[in-house]
């Protein structure tokens, strides 16, 4: 009876809109309309274009054939790759051997450099490492990316090179990523973690030394800094940081890395309760 009752009003048009959402639904509707693929009956669940916000605006402009000037958000799919390639003047997103069609001379505008960067991200997301590498390099060679795009292009290229066994080159790209966007906490945390994973604690400390104070105060960055000190043989510095207090607010239940580091650099001292996340 409840189901029958719900079905009578589920697809009725709303009388008073309460919430329009983020705009991604509206962008997907526009994409499907352009590509000729099916879409839901919008009567009961409308996705109005008025809901499109800054994150979707550049993609909506691309769908409308008005070019591409870059975006802070990300999409994926074959039709998006085709649209980006066309907007940048590439005859095809990536040719058979992974090289960007058209060459570097055709990426001299900010829009085409941004298109190459986003194409690289799409290729990377589906594990086409050779194609992603060429596109990241294409975008960076143009030197027309925004600060955030350049940082993420270096980061993407670094992860690709690490995956391809070029460890030092990959770590160097991650260092360039951090230098491009020094206040990006996520970039710094990832880069420090990877430097430590590959046995480069001094390099991890150098990364931290280039970050602003507000970034260094973040709990996870403080932990990686203390860990880098410990791995570099600076146990006294690591112990001092732990005694002062390191709080990592996004710890998952059962993560005991703070306790493990305390036991390593403060042997024989009672562990503070704030570091005890053990499962018993």
Coordinates of C-alpha atoms in Angstrom, one line a residue:
X1 CA 0.0 0.0 0.0
X2 CA 2.9 2.3 0.8
X3 CA 4.5 1.6 -2.5
X4 CA 1.2 2.2 -4.4
X5 CA 0.8 5.5 -2.6
X6 CA 4.4 6.6 -3.4
X7 CA 4.1 5.7 -7.1
X8 CA 1.1 8.0 -7.4
X9 CA 3.2 11.1 -6.5
X10 CA 6.8 10.0 -7.2
X11 CA 6.9 11.5 -10.7
X12 CA 4.7 14.5 -10.2
X13 CA 6.4 17.9 -10.8
X14 CA 7.4 19.5 -7.5
X15 CA 5.2 22.4 -6.5
X16 CA 7.9 24.2 -4.5
X17 CA 11.6 23.4 -5.2
X18 CA 13.4 22.9 -1.9
X19 CA 16.9 21.9 -3.1
X20 CA 18.4 22.0 -6.6
X21 CA 21.6 20.1 -5.9
X22 CA 25.2 20.8 -7.1
X23 CA 24.6 21.2 -10.8
X24 CA 26.3 17.9 -11.9
X25 CA 22.9 16.4 -12.7
X26 CA 22.1 19.2 -15.0
X27 CA 25.5 18.9 -16.7
X28 CA 24.9 15.2 -17.2
X29 CA 21.5 15.9 -18.7
X30 CA 23.1 18.4 -21.2
X31 CA 25.8 15.8 -22.0
X32 CA 23.3 13.1 -22.7
X33 CA 21.1 15.4 -24.8
X34 CA 24.1 16.4 -26.9
X35 CA 25.3 12.8 -27.4
X36 CA 21.8 11.4 -28.1
X37 CA 21.9 9.0 -25.2
X38 CA 18.8 8.3 -23.0
X39 CA 17.8 10.4 -20.0
X40 CA 15.3 9.9 -17.2
X41 CA 11.9 11.4 -17.1
X42 CA 12.7 14.8 -15.6
X43 CA 9.1 15.6 -14.4
X44 CA 9.5 14.4 -10.8
X45 CA 13.3 14.9 -10.6
X46 CA 14.2 18.0 -12.6
X47 CA 17.8 19.1 -13.1
X48 CA 17.5 22.8 -14.2
X49 CA 20.3 24.6 -15.9
X50 CA 20.0 27.3 -13.1
X51 CA 21.7 24.7 -10.8
X52 CA 24.9 24.9 -12.9
X53 CA 27.6 26.5 -10.8
X54 CA 31.3 27.4 -11.2
X55 CA 32.4 23.8 -11.1
X56 CA 30.2 22.9 -14.1
X57 CA 30.3 26.1 -16.1
X58 CA 33.5 25.4 -18.1
X59 CA 32.2 22.0 -19.0
X60 CA 28.8 23.3 -20.0
X61 CA 30.6 25.9 -22.3
X62 CA 32.5 23.1 -23.9
X63 CA 29.3 21.1 -24.5
X64 CA 27.8 24.2 -26.1
X65 CA 30.8 24.5 -28.5
X66 CA 32.2 27.7 -27.0
X67 CA 35.7 26.3 -26.4
X68 CA 37.5 25.4 -23.2
X69 CA 39.5 27.8 -20.9
X70 CA 40.3 25.4 -18.1
X71 CA 38.4 24.0 -15.1
X72 CA 39.0 23.3 -11.4
X73 CA 36.8 20.3 -11.5
X74 CA 37.1 17.0 -13.4
X75 CA 35.0 14.8 -15.6
X76 CA 35.6 11.6 -17.5
X77 CA 34.3 9.7 -20.6
X78 CA 35.0 9.2 -24.3
X79 CA 32.8 12.1 -25.4
X80 CA 34.5 14.5 -23.0
X81 CA 37.9 13.4 -24.4
X82 CA 36.7 14.0 -28.0
X83 CA 35.3 17.4 -27.1
X84 CA 38.5 18.5 -25.4
X85 CA 40.7 17.3 -28.2
X86 CA 38.5 19.2 -30.7
X87 CA 38.6 22.4 -28.6
X88 CA 42.4 22.2 -28.5
X89 CA 42.7 21.6 -32.3
X90 CA 44.0 18.0 -31.9
X91 CA 42.8 15.7 -34.7
X92 CA 42.5 12.9 -32.1
X93 CA 42.9 12.9 -28.3
X94 CA 46.0 10.7 -28.4
X95 CA 47.4 8.9 -31.5
X96 CA 48.4 5.3 -31.6
X97 CA 51.8 5.7 -29.9
X98 CA 50.5 8.0 -27.2
X99 CA 51.8 11.2 -28.7
X100 CA 49.5 14.2 -28.7
X101 CA 48.4 14.9 -32.2
X102 CA 49.5 18.3 -33.5
X103 CA 52.6 18.6 -31.3
X104 CA 53.7 21.3 -28.9
X105 CA 53.2 24.1 -31.3
X106 CA 49.5 23.6 -31.1
X107 CA 49.3 24.0 -27.3
X108 CA 50.5 27.6 -27.2
X109 CA 47.2 28.8 -25.7
X110 CA 46.0 28.5 -22.1
X111 CA 42.9 26.7 -23.3
X112 CA 44.7 24.0 -25.3
X113 CA 47.2 23.6 -22.5
X114 CA 44.4 23.1 -20.0
X115 CA 42.7 20.7 -22.4
X116 CA 45.9 18.6 -22.7
X117 CA 46.1 18.6 -18.9
X118 CA 42.6 17.4 -18.5
X119 CA 43.0 14.8 -21.2
X120 CA 46.0 13.6 -19.3
X121 CA 44.0 13.2 -16.2
X122 CA 41.4 11.2 -18.1
X123 CA 44.0 8.9 -19.6
X124 CA 45.6 8.5 -16.2
X125 CA 42.3 7.6 -14.5
X126 CA 41.9 4.7 -16.9
X127 CA 45.5 3.6 -16.6
X128 CA 46.7 4.7 -20.0
X129 CA 50.1 5.7 -18.5
X130 CA 51.9 6.3 -21.8
X131 CA 49.1 8.5 -23.1
X132 CA 48.8 10.4 -19.8
X133 CA 52.6 11.0 -19.7
X134 CA 52.6 12.5 -23.1
X135 CA 49.7 14.8 -22.4
X136 CA 51.1 15.9 -19.0
X137 CA 54.4 16.8 -20.7
X138 CA 52.5 18.6 -23.5
X139 CA 50.6 20.7 -21.0
X140 CA 53.7 21.5 -18.9
X141 CA 55.8 22.4 -22.0
X142 CA 53.2 25.0 -22.9
X143 CA 53.8 26.9 -19.6
X144 CA 50.2 28.3 -19.8
X145 CA 48.6 26.4 -17.0
X146 CA 47.1 27.9 -13.9
X147 CA 49.0 27.4 -10.6
X148 CA 46.6 24.6 -9.6
X149 CA 46.7 22.9 -13.0
X150 CA 50.5 23.0 -13.1
X151 CA 50.8 21.5 -9.7
X152 CA 48.5 18.6 -10.6
X153 CA 50.2 18.1 -13.9
X154 CA 53.5 17.7 -12.2
X155 CA 51.9 15.4 -9.6
X156 CA 50.3 13.3 -12.3
X157 CA 53.5 13.0 -14.3
X158 CA 55.3 12.1 -11.1
X159 CA 52.9 9.3 -10.2
X160 CA 53.1 8.0 -13.8
X161 CA 56.9 7.9 -13.7
X162 CA 56.9 6.2 -10.4
X163 CA 54.5 3.6 -11.8
X164 CA 56.9 3.1 -14.7
X165 CA 59.8 2.5 -12.4
X166 CA 61.5 5.9 -12.8
X167 CA 61.7 6.5 -9.1
X168 CA 64.0 9.5 -8.8
X169 CA 62.4 11.3 -11.7
X170 CA 58.9 10.7 -10.3
X171 CA 59.9 12.0 -6.9
X172 CA 61.4 15.1 -8.6
X173 CA 58.1 15.8 -10.3
X174 CA 56.3 15.5 -7.0
X175 CA 58.7 18.1 -5.6
X176 CA 57.9 20.4 -8.5
X177 CA 54.2 19.9 -7.8
X178 CA 54.7 21.1 -4.2
X179 CA 56.8 24.0 -5.4
X180 CA 54.0 25.0 -7.8
X181 CA 51.4 25.1 -5.0
X182 CA 53.1 25.4 -1.6
X183 CA 49.9 25.7 0.4
X184 CA 48.3 22.5 -0.9
X185 CA 48.2 20.2 2.1
X186 CA 47.1 17.1 0.2
X187 CA 50.0 17.4 -2.4
X188 CA 52.6 17.9 0.4
X189 CA 51.3 15.0 2.4
X190 CA 51.3 12.7 -0.6
X191 CA 54.8 13.8 -1.7
X192 CA 56.3 13.4 1.8
X193 CA 54.7 10.0 2.2
X194 CA 56.2 8.9 -1.1
X195 CA 59.6 10.3 -0.3
X196 CA 59.6 8.4 2.9
X197 CA 58.3 5.2 1.2
X198 CA 61.3 5.4 -1.1
X199 CA 63.9 5.9 1.6
X200 CA 64.3 9.7 1.2
X201 CA 63.6 11.3 4.6
X202 CA 65.9 14.3 4.0
X203 CA 64.0 15.1 0.8
X204 CA 60.7 14.8 2.8
X205 CA 62.1 17.4 5.3
X206 CA 63.1 19.7 2.5
X207 CA 59.6 19.6 1.2
X208 CA 58.3 20.5 4.6
X209 CA 60.8 23.3 4.8
X210 CA 59.4 24.9 1.7
X211 CA 55.8 25.0 2.9
X212 CA 54.1 27.9 4.7
X213 CA 53.6 27.8 8.5
X214 CA 49.8 27.2 8.2
X215 CA 50.5 24.1 6.1
X216 CA 53.2 22.8 8.5
X217 CA 50.7 23.1 11.4
X218 CA 48.4 20.6 9.9
X219 CA 48.4 17.4 12.0
X220 CA 49.2 14.9 9.2
X221 CA 52.1 17.2 7.9
X222 CA 53.5 17.4 11.5
X223 CA 53.4 13.6 11.7
X224 CA 55.2 13.1 8.4
X225 CA 57.8 15.7 9.5
X226 CA 58.3 13.9 12.8
X227 CA 58.6 10.6 11.0
X228 CA 61.1 12.1 8.5
X229 CA 63.2 13.3 11.4
X230 CA 63.1 9.8 12.9
X231 CA 64.0 8.1 9.6
X232 CA 66.8 10.6 9.1
X233 CA 68.3 9.8 12.5
X234 CA 67.0 12.8 14.2
X235 CA 65.2 11.0 17.0
X236 CA 65.5 13.9 19.5
X237 CA 63.6 16.2 17.1
X238 CA 60.9 13.6 16.4
X239 CA 60.4 12.9 20.1
X240 CA 60.1 16.6 20.9
X241 CA 57.4 17.0 18.3
X242 CA 55.5 14.1 19.7
X243 CA 55.8 15.4 23.3
X244 CA 54.5 18.8 22.2
X245 CA 51.5 17.0 20.7
X246 CA 50.5 15.9 17.2
X247 CA 46.8 15.6 16.4
X248 CA 45.7 14.0 13.1
X249 CA 41.9 14.7 13.1
X250 CA 41.2 12.4 10.1
X251 CA 42.7 9.3 11.8
X252 CA 40.8 6.1 11.0
X253 CA 39.9 3.7 13.8
X254 CA 42.7 1.3 14.4
X255 CA 45.4 3.5 12.8
X256 CA 48.4 3.3 15.2
X257 CA 51.2 5.1 13.4
X258 CA 51.4 7.8 16.1
X259 CA 51.7 5.1 18.8
X260 CA 54.3 3.2 16.8
X261 CA 56.4 6.4 16.3
X262 CA 56.1 7.2 20.1
X263 CA 57.4 3.7 21.0
X264 CA 60.3 4.1 18.6
X265 CA 61.5 7.6 19.6
X266 CA 60.3 7.7 23.2
X267 CA 61.2 4.2 24.5
X268 CA 60.3 3.6 28.2
X269 CA 58.1 6.7 28.4
X270 CA 54.4 6.3 29.2
X271 CA 52.4 6.9 26.0
X272 CA 49.9 9.7 26.1
X273 CA 46.3 8.6 25.9
X274 CA 45.9 10.8 22.7
X275 CA 48.1 8.4 20.8
X276 CA 46.4 5.2 21.9
X277 CA 44.1 4.1 19.1
X278 CA 44.7 0.3 19.5
X279 CA 41.9 -2.2 19.0
X280 CA 41.5 -4.5 22.0

